[in-house]
C-alpha positions as YAML, in Angstrom:
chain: A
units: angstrom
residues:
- id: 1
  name: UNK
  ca: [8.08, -113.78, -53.79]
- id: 2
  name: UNK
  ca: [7.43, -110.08, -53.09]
- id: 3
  name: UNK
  ca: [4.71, -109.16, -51.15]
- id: 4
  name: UNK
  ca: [4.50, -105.59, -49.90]
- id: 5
  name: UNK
  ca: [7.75, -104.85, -50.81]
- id: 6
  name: UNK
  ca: [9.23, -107.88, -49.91]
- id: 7
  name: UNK
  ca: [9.87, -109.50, -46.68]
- id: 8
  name: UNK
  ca: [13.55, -109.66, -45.42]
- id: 9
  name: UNK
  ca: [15.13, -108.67, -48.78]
- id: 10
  name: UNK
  ca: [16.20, -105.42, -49.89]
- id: 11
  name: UNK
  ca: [13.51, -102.79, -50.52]
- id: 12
  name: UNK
  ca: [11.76, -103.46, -53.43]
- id: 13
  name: UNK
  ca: [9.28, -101.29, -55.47]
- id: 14
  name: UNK
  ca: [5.85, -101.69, -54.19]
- id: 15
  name: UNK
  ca: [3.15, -103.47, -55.87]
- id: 16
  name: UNK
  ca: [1.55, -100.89, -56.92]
- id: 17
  name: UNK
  ca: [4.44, -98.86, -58.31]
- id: 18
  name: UNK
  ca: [5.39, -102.28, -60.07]
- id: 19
  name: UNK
  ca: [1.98, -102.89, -61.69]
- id: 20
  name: UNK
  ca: [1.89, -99.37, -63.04]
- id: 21
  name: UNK
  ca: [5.27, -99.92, -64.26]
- id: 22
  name: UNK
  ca: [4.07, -102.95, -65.97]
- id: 23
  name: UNK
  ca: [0.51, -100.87, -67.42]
- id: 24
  name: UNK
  ca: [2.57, -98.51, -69.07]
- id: 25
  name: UNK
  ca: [5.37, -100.90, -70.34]
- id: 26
  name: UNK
  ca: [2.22, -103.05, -71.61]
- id: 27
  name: UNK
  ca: [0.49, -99.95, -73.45]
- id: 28
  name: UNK
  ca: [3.79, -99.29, -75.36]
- id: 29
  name: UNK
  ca: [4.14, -103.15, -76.66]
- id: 30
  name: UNK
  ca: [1.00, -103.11, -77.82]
- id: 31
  name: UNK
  ca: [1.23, -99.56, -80.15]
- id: 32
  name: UNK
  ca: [2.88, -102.96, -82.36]
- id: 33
  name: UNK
  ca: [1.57, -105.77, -84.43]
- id: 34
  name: UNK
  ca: [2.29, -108.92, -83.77]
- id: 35
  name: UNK
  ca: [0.31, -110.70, -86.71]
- id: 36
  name: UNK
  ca: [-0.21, -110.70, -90.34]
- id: 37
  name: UNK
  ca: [-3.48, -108.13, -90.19]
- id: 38
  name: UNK
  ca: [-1.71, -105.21, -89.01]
- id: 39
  name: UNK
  ca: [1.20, -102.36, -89.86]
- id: 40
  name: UNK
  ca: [4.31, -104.46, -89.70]
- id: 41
  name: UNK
  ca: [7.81, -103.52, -87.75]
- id: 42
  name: UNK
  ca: [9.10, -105.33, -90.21]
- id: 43
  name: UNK
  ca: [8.88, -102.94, -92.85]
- id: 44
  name: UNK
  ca: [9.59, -99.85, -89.83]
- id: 45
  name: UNK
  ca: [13.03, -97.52, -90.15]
- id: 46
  name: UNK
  ca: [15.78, -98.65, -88.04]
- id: 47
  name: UNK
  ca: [14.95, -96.49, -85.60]
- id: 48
  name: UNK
  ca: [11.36, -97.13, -84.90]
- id: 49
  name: UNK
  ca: [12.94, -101.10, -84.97]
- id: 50
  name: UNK
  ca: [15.55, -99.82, -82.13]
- id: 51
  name: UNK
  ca: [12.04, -98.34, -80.02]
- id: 52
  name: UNK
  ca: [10.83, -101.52, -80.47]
- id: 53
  name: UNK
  ca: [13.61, -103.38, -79.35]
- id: 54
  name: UNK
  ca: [14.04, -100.87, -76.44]
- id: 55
  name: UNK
  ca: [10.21, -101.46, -75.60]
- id: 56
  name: UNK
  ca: [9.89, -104.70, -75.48]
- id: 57
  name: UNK
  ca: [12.45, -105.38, -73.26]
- id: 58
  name: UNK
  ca: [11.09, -102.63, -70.96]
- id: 59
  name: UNK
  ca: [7.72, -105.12, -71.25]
- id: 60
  name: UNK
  ca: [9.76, -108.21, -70.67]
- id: 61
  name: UNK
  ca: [11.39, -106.76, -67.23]
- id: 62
  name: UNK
  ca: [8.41, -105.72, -65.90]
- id: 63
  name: UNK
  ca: [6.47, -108.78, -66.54]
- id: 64
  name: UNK
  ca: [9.27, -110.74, -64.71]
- id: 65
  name: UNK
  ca: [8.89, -108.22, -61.78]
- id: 66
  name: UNK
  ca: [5.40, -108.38, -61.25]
- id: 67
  name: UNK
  ca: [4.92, -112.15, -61.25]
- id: 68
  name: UNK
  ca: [7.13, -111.99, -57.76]
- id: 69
  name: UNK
  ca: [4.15, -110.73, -56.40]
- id: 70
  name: UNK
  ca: [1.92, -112.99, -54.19]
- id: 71
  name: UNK
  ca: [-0.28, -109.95, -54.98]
- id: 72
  name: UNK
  ca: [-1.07, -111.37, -58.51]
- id: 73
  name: UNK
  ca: [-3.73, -113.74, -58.36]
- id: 74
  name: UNK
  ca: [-2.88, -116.74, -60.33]
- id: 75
  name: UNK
  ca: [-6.46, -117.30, -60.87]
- id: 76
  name: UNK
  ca: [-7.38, -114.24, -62.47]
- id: 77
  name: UNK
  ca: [-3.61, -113.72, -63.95]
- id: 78
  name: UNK
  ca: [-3.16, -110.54, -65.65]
- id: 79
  name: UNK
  ca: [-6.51, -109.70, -66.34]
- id: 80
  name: UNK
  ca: [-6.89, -108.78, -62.46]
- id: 81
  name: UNK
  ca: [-4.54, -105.20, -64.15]
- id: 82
  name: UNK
  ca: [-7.08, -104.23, -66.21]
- id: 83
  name: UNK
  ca: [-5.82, -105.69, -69.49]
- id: 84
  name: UNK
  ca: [-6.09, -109.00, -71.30]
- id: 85
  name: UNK
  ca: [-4.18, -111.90, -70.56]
- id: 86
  name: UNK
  ca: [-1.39, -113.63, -72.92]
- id: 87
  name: UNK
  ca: [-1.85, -117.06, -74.49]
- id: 88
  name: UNK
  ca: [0.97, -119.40, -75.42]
- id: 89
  name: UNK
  ca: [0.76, -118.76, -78.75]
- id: 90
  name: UNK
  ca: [0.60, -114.81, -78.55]
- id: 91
  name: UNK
  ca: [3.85, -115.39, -76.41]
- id: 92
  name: UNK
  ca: [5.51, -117.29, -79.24]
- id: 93
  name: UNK
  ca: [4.35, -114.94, -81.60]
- id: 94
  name: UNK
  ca: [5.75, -111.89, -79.74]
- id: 95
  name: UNK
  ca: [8.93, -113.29, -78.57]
- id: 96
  name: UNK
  ca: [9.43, -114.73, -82.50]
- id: 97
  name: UNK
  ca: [9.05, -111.09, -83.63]
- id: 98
  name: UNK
  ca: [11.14, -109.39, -81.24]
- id: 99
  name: UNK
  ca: [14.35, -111.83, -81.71]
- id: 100
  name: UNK
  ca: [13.65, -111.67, -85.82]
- id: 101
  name: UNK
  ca: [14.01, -107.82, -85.53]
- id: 102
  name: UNK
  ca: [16.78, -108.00, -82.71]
- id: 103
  name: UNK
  ca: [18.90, -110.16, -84.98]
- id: 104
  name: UNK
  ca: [17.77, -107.74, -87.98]
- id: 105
  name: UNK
  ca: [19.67, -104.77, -86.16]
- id: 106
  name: UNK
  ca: [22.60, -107.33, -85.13]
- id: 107
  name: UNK
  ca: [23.29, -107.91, -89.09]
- id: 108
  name: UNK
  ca: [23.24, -103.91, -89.73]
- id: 109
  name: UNK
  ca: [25.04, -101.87, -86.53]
- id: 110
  name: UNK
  ca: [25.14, -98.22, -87.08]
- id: 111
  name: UNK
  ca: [28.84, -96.89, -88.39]
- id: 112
  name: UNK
  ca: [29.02, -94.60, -85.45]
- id: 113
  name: UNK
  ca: [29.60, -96.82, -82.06]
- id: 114
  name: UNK
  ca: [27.92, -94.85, -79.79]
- id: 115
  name: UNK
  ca: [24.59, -95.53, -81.42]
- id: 116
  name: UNK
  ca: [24.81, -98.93, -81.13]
- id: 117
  name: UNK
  ca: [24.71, -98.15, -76.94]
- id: 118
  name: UNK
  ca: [20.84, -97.53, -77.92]
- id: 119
  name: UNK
  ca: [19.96, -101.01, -77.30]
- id: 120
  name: UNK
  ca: [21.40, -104.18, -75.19]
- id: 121
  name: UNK
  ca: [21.85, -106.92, -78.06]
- id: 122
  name: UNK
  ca: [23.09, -109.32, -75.14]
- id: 123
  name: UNK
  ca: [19.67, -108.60, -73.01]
- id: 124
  name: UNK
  ca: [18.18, -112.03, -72.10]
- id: 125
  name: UNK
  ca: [14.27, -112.94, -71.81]
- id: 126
  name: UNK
  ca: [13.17, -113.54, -68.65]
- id: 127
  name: UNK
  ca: [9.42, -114.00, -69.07]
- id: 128
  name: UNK
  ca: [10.05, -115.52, -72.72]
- id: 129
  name: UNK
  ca: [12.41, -117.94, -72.12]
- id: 130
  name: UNK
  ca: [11.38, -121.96, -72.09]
- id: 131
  name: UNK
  ca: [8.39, -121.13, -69.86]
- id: 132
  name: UNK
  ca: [7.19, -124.47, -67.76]
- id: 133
  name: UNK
  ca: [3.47, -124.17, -67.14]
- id: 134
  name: UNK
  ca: [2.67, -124.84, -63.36]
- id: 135
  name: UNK
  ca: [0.17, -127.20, -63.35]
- id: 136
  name: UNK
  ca: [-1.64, -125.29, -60.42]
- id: 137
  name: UNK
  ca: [-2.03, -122.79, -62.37]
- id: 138
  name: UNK
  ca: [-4.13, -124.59, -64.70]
- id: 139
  name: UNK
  ca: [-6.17, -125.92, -62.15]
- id: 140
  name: UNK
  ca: [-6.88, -122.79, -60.88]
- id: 141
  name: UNK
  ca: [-8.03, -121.42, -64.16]
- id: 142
  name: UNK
  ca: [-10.55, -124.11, -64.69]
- id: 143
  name: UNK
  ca: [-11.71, -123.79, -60.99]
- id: 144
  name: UNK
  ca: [-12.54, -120.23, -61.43]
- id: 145
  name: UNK
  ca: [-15.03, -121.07, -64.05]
- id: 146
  name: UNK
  ca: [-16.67, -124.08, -61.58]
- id: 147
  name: UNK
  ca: [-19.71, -122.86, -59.67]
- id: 148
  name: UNK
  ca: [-18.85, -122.94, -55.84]
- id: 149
  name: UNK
  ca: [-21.74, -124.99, -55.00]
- id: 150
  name: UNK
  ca: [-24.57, -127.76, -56.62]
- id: 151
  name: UNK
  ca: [-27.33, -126.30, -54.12]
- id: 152
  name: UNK
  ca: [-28.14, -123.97, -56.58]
- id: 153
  name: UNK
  ca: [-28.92, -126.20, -59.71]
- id: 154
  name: UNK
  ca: [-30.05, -123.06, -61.81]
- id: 155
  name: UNK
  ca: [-26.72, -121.82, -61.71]
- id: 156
  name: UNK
  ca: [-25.07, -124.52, -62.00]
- id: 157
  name: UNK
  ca: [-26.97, -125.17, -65.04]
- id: 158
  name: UNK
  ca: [-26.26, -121.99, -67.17]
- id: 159
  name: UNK
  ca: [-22.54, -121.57, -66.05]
- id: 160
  name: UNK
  ca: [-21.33, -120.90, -69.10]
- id: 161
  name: UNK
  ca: [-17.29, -121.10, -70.72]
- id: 162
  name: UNK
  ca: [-16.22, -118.89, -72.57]
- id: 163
  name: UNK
  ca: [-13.96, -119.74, -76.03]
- id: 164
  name: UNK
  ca: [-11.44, -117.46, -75.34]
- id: 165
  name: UNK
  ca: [-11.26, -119.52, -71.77]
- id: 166
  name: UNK
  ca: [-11.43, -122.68, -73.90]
- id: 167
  name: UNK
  ca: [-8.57, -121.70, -75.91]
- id: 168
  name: UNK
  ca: [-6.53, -120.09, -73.01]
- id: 169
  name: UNK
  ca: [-7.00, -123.68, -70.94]
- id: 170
  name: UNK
  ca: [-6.11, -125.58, -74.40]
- id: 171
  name: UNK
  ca: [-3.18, -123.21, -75.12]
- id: 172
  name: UNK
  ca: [-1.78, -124.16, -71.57]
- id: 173
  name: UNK
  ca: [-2.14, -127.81, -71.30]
- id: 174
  name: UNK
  ca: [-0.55, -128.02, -74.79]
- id: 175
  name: UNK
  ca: [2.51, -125.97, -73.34]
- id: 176
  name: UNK
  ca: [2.27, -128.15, -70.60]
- id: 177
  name: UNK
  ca: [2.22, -131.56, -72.79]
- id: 178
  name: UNK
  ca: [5.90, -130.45, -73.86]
- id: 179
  name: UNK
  ca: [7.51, -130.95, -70.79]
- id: 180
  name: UNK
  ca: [5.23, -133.39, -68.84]
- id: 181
  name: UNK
  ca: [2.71, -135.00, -71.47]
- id: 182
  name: UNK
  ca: [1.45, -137.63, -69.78]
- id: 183
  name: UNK
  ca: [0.32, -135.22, -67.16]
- id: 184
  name: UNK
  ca: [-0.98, -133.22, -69.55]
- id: 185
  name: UNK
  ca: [-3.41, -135.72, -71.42]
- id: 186
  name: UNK
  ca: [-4.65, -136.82, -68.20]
- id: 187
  name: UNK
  ca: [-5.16, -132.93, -67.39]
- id: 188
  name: UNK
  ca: [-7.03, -132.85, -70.61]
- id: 189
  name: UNK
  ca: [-9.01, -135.44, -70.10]
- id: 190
  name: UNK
  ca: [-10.40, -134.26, -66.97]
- id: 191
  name: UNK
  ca: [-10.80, -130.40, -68.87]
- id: 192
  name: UNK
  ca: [-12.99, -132.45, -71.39]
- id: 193
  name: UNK
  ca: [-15.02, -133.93, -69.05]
- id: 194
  name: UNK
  ca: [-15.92, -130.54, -67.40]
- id: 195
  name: UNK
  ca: [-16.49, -128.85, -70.83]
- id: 196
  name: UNK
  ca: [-19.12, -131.59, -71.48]
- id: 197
  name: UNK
  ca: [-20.85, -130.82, -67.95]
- id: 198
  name: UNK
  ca: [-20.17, -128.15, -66.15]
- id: 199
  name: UNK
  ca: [-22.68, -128.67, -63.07]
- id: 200
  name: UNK
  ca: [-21.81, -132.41, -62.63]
- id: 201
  name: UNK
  ca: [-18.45, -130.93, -60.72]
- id: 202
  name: UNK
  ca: [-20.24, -127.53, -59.23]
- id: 203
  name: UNK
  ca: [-18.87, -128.00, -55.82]
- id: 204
  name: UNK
  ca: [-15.58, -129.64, -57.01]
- id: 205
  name: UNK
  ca: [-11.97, -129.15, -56.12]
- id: 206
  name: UNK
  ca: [-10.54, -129.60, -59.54]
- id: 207
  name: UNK
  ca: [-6.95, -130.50, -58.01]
- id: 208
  name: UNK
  ca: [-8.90, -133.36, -56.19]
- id: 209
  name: UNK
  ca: [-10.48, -134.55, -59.39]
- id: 210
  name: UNK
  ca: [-6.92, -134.57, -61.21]
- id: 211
  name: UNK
  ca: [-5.02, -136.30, -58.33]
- id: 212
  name: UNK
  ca: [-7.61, -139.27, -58.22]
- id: 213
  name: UNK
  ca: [-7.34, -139.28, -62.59]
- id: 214
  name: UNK
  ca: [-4.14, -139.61, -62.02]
- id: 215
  name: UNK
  ca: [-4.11, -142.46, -59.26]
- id: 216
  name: UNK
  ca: [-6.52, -144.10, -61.02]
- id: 217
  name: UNK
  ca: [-3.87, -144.26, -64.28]
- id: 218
  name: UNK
  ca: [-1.32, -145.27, -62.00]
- id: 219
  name: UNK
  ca: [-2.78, -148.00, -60.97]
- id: 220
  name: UNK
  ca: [-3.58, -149.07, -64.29]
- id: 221
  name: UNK
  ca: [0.13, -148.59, -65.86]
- id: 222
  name: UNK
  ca: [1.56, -151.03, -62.49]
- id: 223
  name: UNK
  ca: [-1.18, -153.77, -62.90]
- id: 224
  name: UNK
  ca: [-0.49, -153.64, -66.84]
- id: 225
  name: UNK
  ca: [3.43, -154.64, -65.59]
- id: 226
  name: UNK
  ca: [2.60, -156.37, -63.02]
- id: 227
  name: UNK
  ca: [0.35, -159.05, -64.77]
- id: 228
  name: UNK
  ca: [2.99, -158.75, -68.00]
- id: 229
  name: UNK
  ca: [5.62, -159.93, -65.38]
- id: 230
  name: UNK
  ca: [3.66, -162.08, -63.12]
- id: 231
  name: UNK
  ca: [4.82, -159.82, -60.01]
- id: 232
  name: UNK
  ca: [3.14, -158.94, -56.59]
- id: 233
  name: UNK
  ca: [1.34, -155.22, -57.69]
- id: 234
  name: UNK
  ca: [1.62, -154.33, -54.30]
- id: 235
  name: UNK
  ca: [5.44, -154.51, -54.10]
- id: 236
  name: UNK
  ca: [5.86, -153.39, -57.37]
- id: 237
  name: UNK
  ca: [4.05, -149.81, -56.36]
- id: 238
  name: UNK
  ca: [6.48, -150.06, -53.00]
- id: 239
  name: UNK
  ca: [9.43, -150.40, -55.88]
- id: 240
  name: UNK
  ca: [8.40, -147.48, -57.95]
- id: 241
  name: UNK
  ca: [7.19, -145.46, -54.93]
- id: 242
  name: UNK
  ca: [10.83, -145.64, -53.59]
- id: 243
  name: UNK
  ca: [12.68, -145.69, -56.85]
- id: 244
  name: UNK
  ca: [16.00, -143.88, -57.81]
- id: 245
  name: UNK
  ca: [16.96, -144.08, -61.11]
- id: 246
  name: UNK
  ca: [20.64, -143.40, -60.09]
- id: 247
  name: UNK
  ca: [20.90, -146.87, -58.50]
- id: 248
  name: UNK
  ca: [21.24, -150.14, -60.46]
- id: 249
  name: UNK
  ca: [18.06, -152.35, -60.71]
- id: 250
  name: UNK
  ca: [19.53, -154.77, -58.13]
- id: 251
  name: UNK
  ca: [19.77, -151.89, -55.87]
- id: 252
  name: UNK
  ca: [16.23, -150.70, -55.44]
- id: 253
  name: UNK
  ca: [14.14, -150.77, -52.48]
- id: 254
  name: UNK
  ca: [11.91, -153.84, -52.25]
- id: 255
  name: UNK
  ca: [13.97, -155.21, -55.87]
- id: 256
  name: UNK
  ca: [14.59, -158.18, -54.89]
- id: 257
  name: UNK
  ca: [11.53, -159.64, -53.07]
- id: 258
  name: UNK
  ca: [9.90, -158.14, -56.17]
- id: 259
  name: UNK
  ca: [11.30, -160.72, -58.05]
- id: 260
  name: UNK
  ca: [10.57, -163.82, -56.18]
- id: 261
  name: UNK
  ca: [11.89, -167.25, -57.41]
- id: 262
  name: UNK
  ca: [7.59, -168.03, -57.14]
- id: 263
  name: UNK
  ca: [6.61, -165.20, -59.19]
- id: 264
  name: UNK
  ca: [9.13, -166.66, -61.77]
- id: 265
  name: UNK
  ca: [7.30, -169.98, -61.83]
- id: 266
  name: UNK
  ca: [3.89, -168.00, -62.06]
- id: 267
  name: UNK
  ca: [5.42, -166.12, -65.42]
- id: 268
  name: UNK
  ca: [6.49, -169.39, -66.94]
- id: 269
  name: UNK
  ca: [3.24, -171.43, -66.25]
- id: 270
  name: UNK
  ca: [1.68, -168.47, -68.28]
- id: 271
  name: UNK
  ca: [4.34, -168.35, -70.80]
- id: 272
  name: UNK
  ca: [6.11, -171.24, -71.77]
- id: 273
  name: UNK
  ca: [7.00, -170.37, -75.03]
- id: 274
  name: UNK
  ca: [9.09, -167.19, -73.47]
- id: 275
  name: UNK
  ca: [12.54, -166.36, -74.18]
- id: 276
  name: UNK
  ca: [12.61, -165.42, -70.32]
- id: 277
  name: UNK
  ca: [13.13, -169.29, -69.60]
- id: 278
  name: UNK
  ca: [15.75, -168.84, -67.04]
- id: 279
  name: UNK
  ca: [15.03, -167.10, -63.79]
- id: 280
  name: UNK
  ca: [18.18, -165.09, -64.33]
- id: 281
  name: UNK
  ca: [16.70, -164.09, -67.80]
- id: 282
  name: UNK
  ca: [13.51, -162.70, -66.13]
- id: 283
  name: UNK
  ca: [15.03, -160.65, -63.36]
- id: 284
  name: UNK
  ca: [17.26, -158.43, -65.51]
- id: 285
  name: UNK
  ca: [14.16, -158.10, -68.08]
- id: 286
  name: UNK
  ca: [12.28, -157.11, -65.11]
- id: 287
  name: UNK
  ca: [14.83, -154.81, -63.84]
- id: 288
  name: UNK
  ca: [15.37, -153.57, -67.04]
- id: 289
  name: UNK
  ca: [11.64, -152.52, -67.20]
- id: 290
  name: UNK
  ca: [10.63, -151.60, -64.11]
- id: 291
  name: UNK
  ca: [13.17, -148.92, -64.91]
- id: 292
  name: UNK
  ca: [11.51, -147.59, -68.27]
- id: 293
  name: UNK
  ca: [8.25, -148.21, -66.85]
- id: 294
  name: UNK
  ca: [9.65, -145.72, -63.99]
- id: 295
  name: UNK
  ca: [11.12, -143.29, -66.51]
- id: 296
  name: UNK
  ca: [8.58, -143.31, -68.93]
- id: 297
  name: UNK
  ca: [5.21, -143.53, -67.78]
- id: 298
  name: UNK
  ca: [5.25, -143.14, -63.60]
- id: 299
  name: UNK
  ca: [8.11, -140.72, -62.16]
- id: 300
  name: UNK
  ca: [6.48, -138.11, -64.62]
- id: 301
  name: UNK
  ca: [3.22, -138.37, -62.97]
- id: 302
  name: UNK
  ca: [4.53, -138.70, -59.15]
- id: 303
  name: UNK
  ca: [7.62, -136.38, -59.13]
- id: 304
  name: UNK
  ca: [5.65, -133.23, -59.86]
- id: 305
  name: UNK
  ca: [5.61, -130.14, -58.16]
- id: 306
  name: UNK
  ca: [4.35, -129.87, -54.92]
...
């Protein structure tokens, strides 16, 4: 990331050259509607659809530039400028009107050549593409809006969320749920539980609070297989702790004093009606599960982001 121009890297413009680039790139975008309530581009000449065009990739460029900066407080986001910030769903709707008209001038190109040099058809988003939602980022949003301490139970009390900030955290956790979304519901259970009392976590690190949610449902998903299977839960956890879905199930760390020839007795005492009636039976079932179980429901919740 930049930070005052960038450290060891070619000279790049300063952060305050780059935020007034992206104030005035911002003020242009937003001389257009993006929903049904006001003056369509749609319905605009070809030209004013070419400014548009023209303009919004201007936007999208220096959006990209100015999140390089550790200048821009993640906390605060884009509202630290001086202007509102952007929720998922105004980004959808912005980038879904900008590639409907881009595609509009694609299917009508001016007879003269050299006007169709007035805009770059083959310009890529940057800062609309599939965005991932950092998790810390998140976090930080809801942390802002946590009183710093319980002394003061007053405070505390009459700390107060606003629905815009409602929506905003919603609108991120949903993006969120689309690439991680077991992460996300547990993220969303903790935002609940905040929402309904704000002072009970005055004081609070929220990323504390959502790494022990999430080690508490951890431990719930390995006992749930490891009392289905009639395994140790302790080396399970050392399995799935180590686990590299790459290697075959024989070939994992701590696989095979996972499955015991004991703990194999232990399942068929408690189900003797089981298909898995033969030891060899149960190990490649367990195998066989331990990897889903790793896929599915734990590496998305310990292979995150640092």
């Amino acid at each position: 990331m930049y930070s005052n121009g960038g450290e060891k890297y070619a000279v790049a413009p300063s952060w305050e050259e780059s935020k007034q680039s992206y104030i005035s790139a911002r003020s242009k975008i937003e001389m257009y509607s993006f929903d049904a309530d006001g003056p369509s581009i749609y319905d605009a000449s070809k030209e004013e659809k070419k400014k548009f065009v023209k303009a919004f990739q201007e936007f999208d460029k220096a959006l990209a530039a100015i999140k390089t900066y550790d200048e821009l407080d993640t906390e605060e986001g884009l509202m630290q400028l001086g202007v509102s910030d952007i929720t998922p769903d105004d980004w959808e709707a912005m980038r879904g009107v900008y590639e409907d008209i881009l595609d509009d001038l694609r299917k009508d190109p001016d007879e003269d050549p050299d006007h169709n040099d007035d805009i770059d058809d083959e310009y890529e988003l940057e800062s609309f593409g599939q965005k991932e939602i950092d998790e810390r980022y998140i976090m930080n949003l809801i942390q802002a809006f946590l009183p710093e301490s319980s002394n003061n139970q007053e405070e505390a009390s009459s700390n107060e969320i606003s629905p815009e900030t409602v929506k905003e955290i919603n609108g991120h956790i949903d993006e969120l749920a689309k690439t991680n979304e077991l992460l996300a519901e547990i993220m969303r259970k903790l935002w609940q539980q905040i929402l309904q009392d704000p002072a009970k976590y005055a004081g609070k690190q929220v990323d504390e609070l959502l790494e022990s949610l999430i080690d508490q449902e951890l431990q719930s998903i390995m006992r749930e297989f490891a009392d289905k299977y009639k395994v140790d839960y302790d080396q399970f956890r050392y399995v799935m702790a180590n686990y590299d879905p790459k290697l075959k199930g024989n070939k994992q760390k701590g696989m095979n004093d996972l499955l015991d020839k004991e703990r194999f007795v232990d399942y068929l005492n408690d189900n003797p009606d089981s298909d898995l009636n033969k030891p060899y039976r149960w190990k490649s079932e367990v195998r066989e599960q331990a990897k889903q179980y790793y896929v599915d429901k734990i590496g998305p919740l310990i292979n995150r982001e640092a």
